[in-house]
mmCIF file of C-alpha atoms and ligand atoms in Angstrom:
data_model
loop_
_atom_site.group_PDB
_atom_site.id
_atom_site.type_symbol
_atom_site.label_atom_id
_atom_site.label_comp_id
_atom_site.label_asym_id
_atom_site.label_seq_id
_atom_site.Cartn_x
_atom_site.Cartn_y
_atom_site.Cartn_z
ATOM 1 C CA MET A 107 0.000 0.000 0.000
ATOM 2 C CA THR A 108 1.377 3.384 -0.906
ATOM 3 C CA LEU A 109 0.736 6.148 1.499
ATOM 4 C CA THR A 110 0.004 9.502 -0.050
ATOM 5 C CA PRO A 111 1.918 12.189 1.797
ATOM 6 C CA ALA A 112 -0.415 14.408 3.742
ATOM 7 C CA ARG A 113 -1.012 17.687 2.022
ATOM 8 C CA PRO A 114 0.095 20.729 3.928
ATOM 9 C CA ALA A 115 -2.974 22.323 5.468
ATOM 10 C CA VAL A 116 -4.103 25.230 3.325
ATOM 11 C CA PRO A 117 -5.343 28.050 5.517
ATOM 12 C CA ARG A 118 -8.919 29.095 4.861
ATOM 13 C CA LEU A 119 -9.243 32.421 3.099
ATOM 14 C CA VAL A 120 -11.246 33.856 5.951
ATOM 15 C CA ASP A 121 -8.461 32.930 8.421
ATOM 16 C CA GLN A 122 -5.905 34.694 6.256
ATOM 17 C CA PHE A 123 -8.147 37.737 6.116
ATOM 18 C CA GLU A 124 -8.503 37.748 9.901
ATOM 19 C CA LEU A 125 -4.730 38.003 10.195
ATOM 20 C CA GLY A 126 -4.627 40.874 7.718
ATOM 21 C CA LEU A 127 -3.113 41.171 4.256
ATOM 22 C CA ASP A 128 -0.120 43.056 2.893
ATOM 23 C CA ALA A 129 -2.527 45.480 1.232
ATOM 24 C CA PRO A 130 -6.194 46.196 1.872
ATOM 25 C CA ILE A 131 -8.689 44.635 -0.515
ATOM 26 C CA CYS A 132 -11.344 47.173 0.328
ATOM 27 C CA LEU A 133 -9.796 50.594 0.561
ATOM 28 C CA THR A 134 -12.063 53.604 0.790
ATOM 29 C CA TRP A 135 -10.661 57.056 0.171
ATOM 30 C CA GLU A 136 -12.771 60.026 1.137
ATOM 31 C CA LEU A 137 -11.258 62.667 -1.131
ATOM 32 C CA THR A 138 -13.052 65.620 0.409
ATOM 33 C CA TYR A 139 -15.453 66.472 3.181
ATOM 34 C CA ALA A 140 -17.060 69.096 0.930
ATOM 35 C CA CYS A 141 -20.556 68.230 -0.204
ATOM 36 C CA ASN A 142 -23.398 69.999 -1.964
ATOM 37 C CA LEU A 143 -25.915 67.993 0.075
ATOM 38 C CA ALA A 144 -26.237 67.468 3.809
ATOM 39 C CA CYS A 145 -27.773 64.019 4.186
ATOM 40 C CA VAL A 146 -29.057 63.452 7.686
ATOM 41 C CA HIS A 147 -27.252 60.112 8.050
ATOM 42 C CA CYS A 148 -23.898 61.063 6.480
ATOM 43 C CA LEU A 149 -21.325 58.708 7.960
ATOM 44 C CA SER A 150 -18.544 61.297 7.671
ATOM 45 C CA SER A 151 -20.570 64.354 8.791
ATOM 46 C CA SER A 152 -19.604 65.991 5.515
ATOM 47 C CA GLY A 153 -20.383 69.450 4.235
ATOM 48 C CA ARG A 154 -17.393 71.749 4.517
ATOM 49 C CA ARG A 155 -14.044 71.210 2.883
ATOM 50 C CA ASP A 156 -11.161 70.689 5.292
ATOM 51 C CA PRO A 157 -8.523 73.309 4.450
ATOM 52 C CA ARG A 158 -5.819 70.697 5.081
ATOM 53 C CA GLU A 159 -7.215 68.466 2.310
ATOM 54 C CA LEU A 160 -4.518 66.630 0.332
ATOM 55 C CA SER A 161 -3.327 68.611 -2.675
ATOM 56 C CA THR A 162 -3.434 67.199 -6.189
ATOM 57 C CA GLU A 163 0.246 66.306 -5.990
ATOM 58 C CA GLN A 164 -0.140 64.635 -2.611
ATOM 59 C CA ALA A 165 -3.144 62.677 -3.884
ATOM 60 C CA LYS A 166 -1.149 61.511 -6.901
ATOM 61 C CA ALA A 167 1.666 60.399 -4.597
ATOM 62 C CA VAL A 168 -0.882 58.315 -2.687
ATOM 63 C CA ILE A 169 -1.984 56.698 -5.944
ATOM 64 C CA ASP A 170 1.662 55.950 -6.787
ATOM 65 C CA GLU A 171 2.004 54.211 -3.449
ATOM 66 C CA LEU A 172 -1.206 52.220 -3.935
ATOM 67 C CA GLN A 173 0.139 51.098 -7.283
ATOM 68 C CA ARG A 174 3.380 49.959 -5.650
ATOM 69 C CA MET A 175 1.398 48.048 -3.035
ATOM 70 C CA GLN A 176 -0.715 46.461 -5.787
ATOM 71 C CA VAL A 177 -3.985 47.815 -4.502
ATOM 72 C CA PHE A 178 -6.112 46.957 -7.498
ATOM 73 C CA TYR A 179 -8.933 49.378 -6.902
ATOM 74 C CA VAL A 180 -10.035 52.077 -4.564
ATOM 75 C CA ASN A 181 -13.527 53.148 -3.480
ATOM 76 C CA ILE A 182 -13.617 56.908 -3.690
ATOM 77 C CA GLY A 183 -16.185 58.824 -1.710
ATOM 78 C CA GLY A 184 -16.525 61.861 0.447
ATOM 79 C CA GLY A 185 -18.234 64.194 0.930
ATOM 80 C CA GLU A 186 -19.099 64.524 -2.710
ATOM 81 C CA PRO A 187 -15.815 63.669 -4.430
ATOM 82 C CA THR A 188 -16.756 65.163 -7.792
ATOM 83 C CA VAL A 189 -16.823 68.691 -6.367
ATOM 84 C CA ARG A 190 -13.046 68.575 -6.102
ATOM 85 C CA PRO A 191 -11.847 70.499 -9.152
ATOM 86 C CA ASP A 192 -9.139 67.890 -9.779
ATOM 87 C CA PHE A 193 -11.438 64.891 -9.329
ATOM 88 C CA TRP A 194 -11.489 63.710 -12.951
ATOM 89 C CA GLU A 195 -7.758 64.288 -13.240
ATOM 90 C CA LEU A 196 -7.203 62.038 -10.225
ATOM 91 C CA VAL A 197 -9.502 59.345 -11.612
ATOM 92 C CA GLU A 198 -7.568 59.383 -14.851
ATOM 93 C CA TYR A 199 -4.269 59.288 -13.001
ATOM 94 C CA ALA A 200 -5.367 56.304 -10.903
ATOM 95 C CA VAL A 201 -6.559 54.310 -13.898
ATOM 96 C CA ASP A 202 -3.353 55.106 -15.778
ATOM 97 C CA HIS A 203 -1.463 53.702 -12.787
ATOM 98 C CA GLN A 204 -3.391 50.403 -12.642
ATOM 99 C CA VAL A 205 -5.559 51.436 -9.706
ATOM 100 C CA GLY A 206 -9.187 50.958 -10.697
ATOM 101 C CA VAL A 207 -11.727 53.436 -9.336
ATOM 102 C CA LYS A 208 -15.204 52.949 -7.947
ATOM 103 C CA PHE A 209 -16.633 56.257 -6.900
ATOM 104 C CA SER A 210 -19.791 57.179 -5.049
ATOM 105 C CA THR A 211 -21.655 60.307 -6.004
ATOM 106 C CA ASN A 212 -24.993 61.973 -5.514
ATOM 107 C CA GLY A 213 -24.940 62.589 -9.266
ATOM 108 C CA VAL A 214 -24.351 66.319 -9.226
ATOM 109 C CA ARG A 215 -21.547 66.253 -11.810
ATOM 110 C CA ILE A 216 -22.752 63.364 -13.977
ATOM 111 C CA THR A 217 -23.681 65.445 -16.991
ATOM 112 C CA PRO A 218 -24.361 63.824 -20.394
ATOM 113 C CA GLU A 219 -20.814 64.766 -21.461
ATOM 114 C CA ARG A 220 -19.233 63.347 -18.310
ATOM 115 C CA ALA A 221 -21.319 60.196 -18.698
ATOM 116 C CA GLN A 222 -19.868 59.784 -22.198
ATOM 117 C CA TRP A 223 -16.366 60.206 -20.811
ATOM 118 C CA LEU A 224 -17.067 57.613 -18.134
ATOM 119 C CA ALA A 225 -18.546 55.186 -20.629
ATOM 120 C CA ALA A 226 -15.305 55.390 -22.598
ATOM 121 C CA SER A 227 -13.120 54.769 -19.502
ATOM 122 C CA ASP A 228 -12.001 51.336 -18.432
ATOM 123 C CA TYR A 229 -11.708 50.425 -14.759
ATOM 124 C CA VAL A 230 -14.094 53.110 -13.539
ATOM 125 C CA ASP A 231 -17.299 52.182 -11.767
ATOM 126 C CA VAL A 232 -19.950 54.693 -10.697
ATOM 127 C CA GLN A 233 -22.240 54.371 -7.714
ATOM 128 C CA ILE A 234 -25.193 56.713 -7.454
ATOM 129 C CA SER A 235 -26.542 57.160 -3.941
ATOM 130 C CA LEU A 236 -30.288 56.918 -3.522
ATOM 131 C CA ASP A 237 -32.010 56.344 -0.208
ATOM 132 C CA GLY A 238 -35.585 56.105 -1.361
ATOM 133 C CA ALA A 239 -37.211 54.581 -4.423
ATOM 134 C CA THR A 240 -39.486 57.625 -4.472
ATOM 135 C CA ALA A 241 -38.637 61.311 -4.144
ATOM 136 C CA GLU A 242 -40.702 61.522 -0.984
ATOM 137 C CA VAL A 243 -38.687 58.907 0.886
ATOM 138 C CA ASN A 244 -35.305 59.809 -0.609
ATOM 139 C CA ASP A 245 -35.532 63.564 -0.206
ATOM 140 C CA ALA A 246 -36.589 63.272 3.427
ATOM 141 C CA VAL A 247 -33.052 62.142 4.257
ATOM 142 C CA ARG A 248 -30.931 63.412 1.348
ATOM 143 C CA GLY A 249 -32.606 66.760 0.753
ATOM 144 C CA ARG A 250 -35.088 68.284 -1.638
ATOM 145 C CA GLY A 251 -34.272 67.689 -5.300
ATOM 146 C CA SER A 252 -31.703 64.988 -4.619
ATOM 147 C CA PHE A 253 -33.902 62.188 -6.007
ATOM 148 C CA ASP A 254 -34.322 63.948 -9.349
ATOM 149 C CA MET A 255 -30.594 64.690 -9.463
ATOM 150 C CA ALA A 256 -29.697 61.031 -8.903
ATOM 151 C CA ILE A 257 -32.220 59.784 -11.466
ATOM 152 C CA LYS A 258 -30.904 62.253 -14.035
ATOM 153 C CA ALA A 259 -27.389 60.941 -13.454
ATOM 154 C CA LEU A 260 -28.568 57.353 -13.928
ATOM 155 C CA GLN A 261 -30.357 58.360 -17.102
ATOM 156 C CA ASN A 262 -27.271 60.129 -18.430
ATOM 157 C CA LEU A 263 -25.142 57.071 -17.734
ATOM 158 C CA ALA A 264 -27.645 54.752 -19.403
ATOM 159 C CA ASP A 265 -27.962 57.060 -22.430
ATOM 160 C CA ALA A 266 -24.182 57.146 -22.773
ATOM 161 C CA GLY A 267 -24.020 53.351 -22.772
ATOM 162 C CA PHE A 268 -22.229 53.130 -19.432
ATOM 163 C CA GLN A 269 -22.324 49.464 -18.448
ATOM 164 C CA ASP A 270 -23.540 48.369 -15.055
ATOM 165 C CA SER A 271 -23.628 51.472 -12.912
ATOM 166 C CA LYS A 272 -24.622 50.902 -9.301
ATOM 167 C CA ILE A 273 -27.509 52.276 -7.267
ATOM 168 C CA SER A 274 -26.297 52.490 -3.687
ATOM 169 C CA VAL A 275 -28.930 52.414 -0.956
ATOM 170 C CA VAL A 276 -28.494 52.772 2.788
ATOM 171 C CA VAL A 277 -31.293 50.623 4.187
ATOM 172 C CA THR A 278 -33.516 52.399 6.705
ATOM 173 C CA ARG A 279 -36.894 51.638 8.198
ATOM 174 C CA GLU A 280 -38.327 54.196 5.744
ATOM 175 C CA ASN A 281 -37.065 52.464 2.604
ATOM 176 C CA VAL A 282 -36.692 48.795 3.540
ATOM 177 C CA ARG A 283 -40.141 47.963 2.156
ATOM 178 C CA GLN A 284 -39.140 49.558 -1.151
ATOM 179 C CA LEU A 285 -36.527 46.963 -2.039
ATOM 180 C CA ASP A 286 -38.556 45.635 -4.971
ATOM 181 C CA GLU A 287 -38.955 49.171 -6.274
ATOM 182 C CA PHE A 288 -35.225 49.782 -5.976
ATOM 183 C CA GLN A 289 -34.616 46.628 -7.983
ATOM 184 C CA GLU A 290 -37.046 47.868 -10.652
ATOM 185 C CA LEU A 291 -35.197 51.184 -10.797
ATOM 186 C CA ALA A 292 -31.897 49.368 -11.189
ATOM 187 C CA ASP A 293 -33.309 47.234 -13.983
ATOM 188 C CA ARG A 294 -34.697 50.312 -15.731
ATOM 189 C CA TYR A 295 -31.272 51.978 -15.885
ATOM 190 C CA GLY A 296 -29.214 48.846 -16.555
ATOM 191 C CA ALA A 297 -27.715 49.201 -13.079
ATOM 192 C CA THR A 298 -26.951 46.854 -10.205
ATOM 193 C CA LEU A 299 -28.552 47.412 -6.831
ATOM 194 C CA ARG A 300 -26.168 47.738 -3.905
ATOM 195 C CA ILE A 301 -27.557 47.965 -0.396
ATOM 196 C CA THR A 302 -25.656 48.779 2.767
ATOM 197 C CA ARG A 303 -26.359 48.960 6.422
ATOM 198 C CA LEU A 304 -27.106 52.213 8.258
ATOM 199 C CA ARG A 305 -24.392 52.677 10.842
ATOM 200 C CA PRO A 306 -24.651 55.094 13.732
ATOM 201 C CA SER A 307 -21.494 56.949 12.707
ATOM 202 C CA GLY A 308 -21.099 60.604 11.759
ATOM 203 C CA ARG A 309 -24.496 62.314 11.538
ATOM 204 C CA GLY A 310 -25.933 58.795 11.338
ATOM 205 C CA ALA A 311 -25.539 58.679 15.116
ATOM 206 C CA ASP A 312 -28.089 61.480 15.476
ATOM 207 C CA VAL A 313 -30.797 59.722 13.459
ATOM 208 C CA TRP A 314 -29.983 56.077 14.073
ATOM 209 C CA ASP A 315 -32.736 55.585 16.664
ATOM 210 C CA GLU A 316 -35.329 56.956 14.237
ATOM 211 C CA LEU A 317 -34.051 55.361 11.059
ATOM 212 C CA HIS A 318 -32.430 52.016 11.738
ATOM 213 C CA PRO A 319 -34.568 49.055 10.662
ATOM 214 C CA THR A 320 -36.803 47.621 13.379
ATOM 215 C CA ALA A 321 -36.587 43.953 14.380
ATOM 216 C CA GLU A 322 -39.441 43.149 11.949
ATOM 217 C CA ASP A 323 -37.690 45.117 9.212
ATOM 218 C CA GLN A 324 -34.508 43.134 9.766
ATOM 219 C CA ARG A 325 -36.381 39.862 9.337
ATOM 220 C CA PHE A 326 -38.031 41.251 6.209
ATOM 221 C CA LEU A 327 -34.655 42.328 4.850
ATOM 222 C CA TYR A 328 -33.066 38.947 5.550
ATOM 223 C CA ASP A 329 -35.930 37.062 3.888
ATOM 224 C CA TRP A 330 -35.813 39.424 0.911
ATOM 225 C CA LEU A 331 -32.063 38.920 0.519
ATOM 226 C CA VAL A 332 -32.416 35.135 0.711
ATOM 227 C CA ALA A 333 -35.280 35.109 -1.810
ATOM 228 C CA LYS A 334 -34.257 37.856 -4.196
ATOM 229 C CA GLY A 335 -30.757 38.968 -3.320
ATOM 230 C CA GLU A 336 -28.877 36.983 -5.900
ATOM 231 C CA ARG A 337 -28.159 40.006 -8.085
ATOM 232 C CA VAL A 338 -27.825 42.439 -5.196
ATOM 233 C CA LEU A 339 -24.484 43.627 -3.806
ATOM 234 C CA THR A 340 -24.299 44.099 -0.042
ATOM 235 C CA GLY A 341 -20.623 44.839 0.588
ATOM 236 C CA ASP A 342 -20.892 42.104 3.211
ATOM 237 C CA SER A 343 -22.544 44.665 5.471
ATOM 238 C CA PHE A 344 -25.455 42.558 6.737
ATOM 239 C CA PHE A 345 -23.571 39.604 8.130
ATOM 240 C CA HIS A 346 -25.190 40.147 11.548
ATOM 241 C CA LEU A 347 -28.414 38.949 9.843
ATOM 242 C CA ALA A 348 -26.805 35.549 9.282
ATOM 243 C CA ALA A 349 -27.885 34.752 12.841
ATOM 244 C CA PHE A 350 -31.394 34.265 11.429
ATOM 245 C CA GLY A 351 -30.279 31.100 9.670
ATOM 246 C CA ASP A 352 -28.300 30.626 6.504
ATOM 247 C CA ALA A 353 -25.260 32.822 6.008
ATOM 248 C CA LEU A 354 -25.517 35.470 3.343
ATOM 249 C CA PRO A 355 -22.896 35.528 0.585
ATOM 250 C CA GLY A 356 -19.683 37.234 1.641
ATOM 251 C CA LEU A 357 -16.869 36.940 4.111
ATOM 252 C CA ASN A 358 -19.124 37.354 7.123
ATOM 253 C CA LEU A 359 -16.469 39.009 9.178
ATOM 254 C CA CYS A 360 -15.574 42.464 10.385
ATOM 255 C CA GLY A 361 -12.713 43.419 8.112
ATOM 256 C CA ALA A 362 -11.746 46.605 9.935
ATOM 257 C CA GLY A 363 -7.982 47.016 9.820
ATOM 258 C CA ARG A 364 -7.633 43.510 8.360
ATOM 259 C CA VAL A 365 -8.856 43.879 4.797
ATOM 260 C CA VAL A 366 -10.694 47.204 5.082
ATOM 261 C CA CYS A 367 -9.572 50.717 5.886
ATOM 262 C CA LEU A 368 -10.276 54.349 5.139
ATOM 263 C CA ILE A 369 -8.062 57.212 4.045
ATOM 264 C CA ASP A 370 -9.693 60.518 4.895
ATOM 265 C CA PRO A 371 -9.267 63.823 3.018
ATOM 266 C CA VAL A 372 -6.292 64.932 5.110
ATOM 267 C CA GLY A 373 -4.508 61.577 4.873
ATOM 268 C CA ASP A 374 -5.570 60.134 8.204
ATOM 269 C CA VAL A 375 -6.020 56.371 8.031
ATOM 270 C CA TYR A 376 -8.885 54.782 9.962
ATOM 271 C CA ALA A 377 -9.780 51.133 10.478
ATOM 272 C CA CYS A 378 -12.998 51.374 8.521
ATOM 273 C CA PRO A 379 -15.093 53.991 6.678
ATOM 274 C CA PHE A 380 -17.688 53.763 9.442
ATOM 275 C CA ALA A 381 -15.191 54.296 12.214
ATOM 276 C CA ILE A 382 -14.057 57.876 11.732
ATOM 277 C CA HIS A 383 -13.106 58.509 15.343
ATOM 278 C CA ASP A 384 -9.822 59.046 17.160
ATOM 279 C CA THR A 385 -10.209 55.588 18.717
ATOM 280 C CA PHE A 386 -9.807 53.985 15.285
ATOM 281 C CA LEU A 387 -7.171 56.324 13.881
ATOM 282 C CA ALA A 388 -4.101 54.291 12.881
ATOM 283 C CA GLY A 389 -1.873 57.085 11.561
ATOM 284 C CA ASN A 390 -1.391 59.577 8.756
ATOM 285 C CA LEU A 391 0.022 58.710 5.366
ATOM 286 C CA LEU A 392 1.938 61.978 5.144
ATOM 287 C CA ASP A 393 4.178 60.742 7.951
ATOM 288 C CA GLU A 394 7.373 58.863 7.220
ATOM 289 C CA GLY A 395 6.711 55.436 5.763
ATOM 290 C CA GLY A 396 3.496 56.571 4.137
ATOM 291 C CA PHE A 397 0.341 54.510 3.858
ATOM 292 C CA GLN A 398 2.219 51.224 3.663
ATOM 293 C CA LYS A 399 3.755 51.714 7.084
ATOM 294 C CA VAL A 400 0.412 52.628 8.633
ATOM 295 C CA TRP A 401 -1.294 49.628 7.032
ATOM 296 C CA GLN A 402 1.399 47.107 7.834
ATOM 297 C CA GLU A 403 2.815 48.327 11.136
ATOM 298 C CA SER A 404 0.419 50.547 13.054
ATOM 299 C CA ALA A 405 -0.329 49.447 16.604
ATOM 300 C CA LEU A 406 -4.081 49.704 16.036
ATOM 301 C CA PHE A 407 -4.154 47.470 12.973
ATOM 302 C CA THR A 408 -1.814 44.971 14.627
ATOM 303 C CA GLU A 409 -4.228 44.780 17.527
ATOM 304 C CA LEU A 410 -7.274 44.384 15.279
ATOM 305 C CA ARG A 411 -5.535 41.486 13.503
ATOM 306 C CA SER A 412 -4.837 39.637 16.722
ATOM 307 C CA PRO A 413 -7.322 36.981 17.875
ATOM 308 C CA GLN A 414 -10.490 38.571 19.256
ATOM 309 C CA THR A 415 -12.334 37.071 22.197
ATOM 310 C CA GLY A 416 -15.936 37.570 21.093
ATOM 311 C CA GLY A 417 -16.873 38.167 24.741
ATOM 312 C CA ALA A 418 -20.484 37.485 25.622
ATOM 313 C CA CYS A 419 -21.254 36.495 22.038
ATOM 314 C CA THR A 420 -19.108 33.368 22.116
ATOM 315 C CA SER A 421 -21.816 31.516 24.008
ATOM 316 C CA CYS A 422 -24.377 32.373 21.312
ATOM 317 C CA SER A 423 -25.420 29.595 18.950
ATOM 318 C CA ALA A 424 -25.089 32.009 16.025
ATOM 319 C CA PHE A 425 -21.602 33.225 16.855
ATOM 320 C CA ASP A 426 -19.879 31.455 13.974
ATOM 321 C CA ALA A 427 -22.184 33.170 11.507
ATOM 322 C CA CYS A 428 -22.527 36.579 13.081
ATOM 323 C CA ARG A 429 -19.263 37.029 15.023
ATOM 324 C CA GLY A 430 -20.889 39.606 17.258
ATOM 325 C CA GLY A 431 -21.658 41.969 14.389
ATOM 326 C CA CYS A 432 -20.198 45.351 13.556
ATOM 327 C CA MET A 433 -17.503 47.002 15.658
ATOM 328 C CA ALA A 434 -18.461 50.503 14.516
ATOM 329 C CA ALA A 435 -22.149 49.994 15.268
ATOM 330 C CA LYS A 436 -21.278 48.878 18.790
ATOM 331 C CA PHE A 437 -18.809 51.670 19.395
ATOM 332 C CA PHE A 438 -21.052 54.511 18.277
ATOM 333 C CA THR A 439 -24.002 53.236 20.291
ATOM 334 C CA GLY A 440 -21.829 53.019 23.407
ATOM 335 C CA LEU A 441 -21.937 49.209 23.619
ATOM 336 C CA PRO A 442 -18.920 47.069 24.555
ATOM 337 C CA LEU A 443 -16.900 45.986 21.545
ATOM 338 C CA ASP A 444 -16.862 42.377 22.719
ATOM 339 C CA GLY A 445 -20.632 42.223 23.211
ATOM 340 C CA PRO A 446 -23.587 41.876 20.854
ATOM 341 C CA ASP A 447 -24.277 44.171 17.930
ATOM 342 C CA PRO A 448 -26.934 46.836 18.671
ATOM 343 C CA GLU A 449 -29.103 45.169 16.029
ATOM 344 C CA CYS A 450 -28.467 41.636 17.314
ATOM 345 C CA VAL A 451 -31.301 39.655 15.751
ATOM 346 C CA LYS A 452 -31.553 37.483 18.849
ATOM 347 C CA GLY A 453 -32.424 40.516 20.926
ATOM 348 C CA ASN A 454 -29.293 40.167 23.054
ATOM 349 C CA SER A 455 -28.418 43.864 22.962
ATOM 350 C CA GLU A 456 -31.799 45.166 24.041
ATOM 351 C CA HIS A 457 -30.891 45.123 27.712
ATOM 352 C CA ALA A 458 -27.614 46.976 27.149
ATOM 353 C CA LEU A 459 -29.263 49.531 24.850
ATOM 354 C CA ALA A 460 -31.913 50.247 27.461
ATOM 355 C CA GLY A 461 -29.345 50.605 30.256
ATOM 356 C CA ASP A 462 -26.722 53.193 31.087
ATOM 357 C CA ARG A 463 -24.273 53.695 28.260
ATOM 358 C CA THR A 464 -22.060 56.493 27.115
ATOM 359 C CA VAL A 465 -22.291 57.321 23.452
ATOM 360 C CA PRO A 466 -18.870 58.633 22.358
ATOM 361 C CA ALA A 467 -18.652 62.253 21.303
ATOM 362 C CA THR A 468 -17.740 62.732 17.654
ATOM 363 C CA SER A 469 -14.088 63.501 16.964
ATOM 364 C CA GLN A 470 -14.879 65.725 14.018
ATOM 365 C CA ASP A 471 -17.845 67.339 12.313
ATOM 366 C CA HIS A 472 -17.731 68.981 8.887
ATOM 367 C CA SER A 473 -21.428 69.768 8.670
ATOM 368 C CA ARG A 474 -22.315 73.103 7.178
ATOM 369 C CA PRO A 475 -24.110 75.425 9.577
ATOM 370 C CA ALA A 476 -27.448 74.882 7.771
ATOM 371 C CA ALA A 477 -29.818 72.958 10.017
ATOM 372 C CA VAL A 478 -29.778 69.232 9.426
ATOM 373 C CA VAL A 479 -33.171 67.897 10.344
ATOM 374 C CA LEU A 480 -34.973 64.764 9.437
ATOM 375 C CA GLY A 481 -38.121 65.729 7.625
ATOM 376 C CA MET A 482 -40.411 65.219 4.725
ATOM 377 C CA PRO A 483 -40.145 67.366 1.615
ATOM 378 C CA GLY A 484 -41.977 70.587 2.109
ATOM 379 C CA ARG A 485 -40.590 70.981 5.573
ATOM 380 C CA PRO A 486 -37.227 72.698 5.846
ATOM 381 C CA THR A 487 -34.613 70.059 5.082
ATOM 382 C CA SER A 488 -30.888 69.911 4.981
ATOM 383 C CA ILE A 489 -30.502 70.916 1.325
ATOM 384 C CA PRO A 490 -30.758 74.621 0.647
ATOM 385 C CA ASP A 491 -33.315 75.745 -1.968
ATOM 386 C CA ARG A 492 -30.622 77.786 -3.625
ATOM 387 C CA PHE A 493 -26.963 77.018 -3.382
ATOM 388 C CA CYS A 494 -25.616 79.582 -1.012
ATOM 389 C CA ASN A 495 -22.102 80.864 -0.564
ATOM 390 C CA GLU A 496 -21.319 77.871 1.575
ATOM 391 C CA SER A 497 -22.041 75.405 -1.181
ATOM 392 C CA PRO A 498 -18.904 73.762 -2.532
ATOM 393 C CA LEU A 499 -20.438 74.153 -5.975
HETATM 394 S S1 SF4 B 620 -16.564 47.980 11.799
HETATM 395 FE FE1 SF4 B 620 -18.517 47.325 10.915
HETATM 396 S S2 SF4 B 620 -18.594 48.390 8.938
HETATM 397 FE FE2 SF4 B 620 -16.458 48.426 9.617
HETATM 398 S S3 SF4 B 620 -15.509 46.610 8.714
HETATM 399 FE FE3 SF4 B 620 -16.233 46.013 10.751
HETATM 400 S S4 SF4 B 620 -18.290 45.166 10.411
HETATM 401 FE FE4 SF4 B 620 -17.722 46.324 8.580
HETATM 402 S S1 SF4 B 621 -25.532 37.454 20.565
HETATM 403 FE FE1 SF4 B 621 -23.776 38.164 19.368
HETATM 404 S S2 SF4 B 621 -23.251 36.453 18.003
HETATM 405 FE FE2 SF4 B 621 -25.327 36.062 18.794
HETATM 406 S S3 SF4 B 621 -26.692 36.908 17.251
HETATM 407 FE FE3 SF4 B 621 -26.361 38.491 18.781
HETATM 408 S S4 SF4 B 621 -24.652 39.736 18.024
HETATM 409 FE FE4 SF4 B 621 -24.656 37.794 16.885
#
C-alpha cells in the first residue's frame, strides 16, 4: 500500500483575512469632506471642505504608493468627491497607474458629457446614492431635489451606454419595504442594486434611533435577501443577519484594519469607513513610511488582527455566523466591543441599549451650519433651496 503524503494544510481564506493582508482589498478614500448635500445620516458628517485636504500632488503620490502596493482598486467617496476640481484628473491618473476606481456620487456632476467620458473609460465604476425609491422617501433624508438629481445621473449614464452602474442604498426603516422598487429602478437603468447597512457613525448617530430598521424590518430584509438577493451587492454589510439562519454571501467578518480601511481627506487612516473617530485612527500617510507603514505596522491594525475574544457572544449559537456583528455599530451606540451588535437579531443587545451607556462624542464634524433635520419634503430640510455661498459648488 502506498501512502500519499499528507497535504500541507491550506489556511482558509477567511483565516488569512482575519490576520490581515499586505494590502487592503477594500480601501475607501474620502477625497473631500465638501458636499453639496447634507444628508441626515452622512457617515462622515460631511459638508465643509477641510482646508488641510490633500493637494493634487499629494493625492497623486498616494496613488503611486497604492500602485506599488498592488492595490487593485479604490472606493472613492466623500463628501461629494466630484466637487473637487481635480477629481477627474485624479480618476484618470489612478486608472493610468493600474488602480481601478469605484466612486460614489450623488450625481451632481454626472452630466451627459461626463457620462460619455465615463462610458469610454475602463476600470471606472460609478455608484449613485439613492435612499428612497421615491422622491418623498429619498428627499426626506438626502434633501429636496436629490432624487431627481440622482435619477438624471442614472439616465445620463444609461444614455451614454455606461455598463452596469450601481444604485447604492443605505437601508432604513423608511425604505426597507421599497426593495422591490429599488430593484425595478436598477433594472430600468441597466444598473446593479447595492444595499448597505445604516451605521450610527457621523451624523448617522443622530438619526440612528429613528431610522435604523426595526426587528421586523430586519427579518423582512433577511428574507428578501435570501429570496431575491442573488443580483444584489451588499458589501458584506449585513452579516449580523446571518444569525437568522443561513449565512448570506460574503466573508461574514468584520474586516476593519484587516482587509478594510479608510483614508480621509487629510490623509488620516482609519480602520474602517464607518469608524471615523480618534479611537480607530491608525496614523497619517503623510508621515514617514506613508500609507504602507500605517497599514502594515500601526499598533491599532496589529491589535485588530490579533485573535479577538468575542466576549459574551461566544456563548451564542449564532456566533460562527454573526461574530458579534459590527464594531463601529457597537462603538457609536456606546456598547462594549466584545458584546452583541446593537441590532443583534436574537435581541441580546436590548438590555444593554436600554441601560446606562455612554455614546462617544464625535471627533470631528464637517457639517455646514445649515440645520440638518430629518423631515419630509416641504418641511425645511438639509438641502438649501438655492446654493448659497457655503455650497462647494
Ligand atoms: S466595523 Fe462594521 S462596517 Fe467596519 S468593517 Fe467592521 S463590520 Fe464592517
Ligand atoms: S448574541 Fe452576538 S453572536 Fe449572537 S446573534 Fe447576537 S450579536 Fe450575533
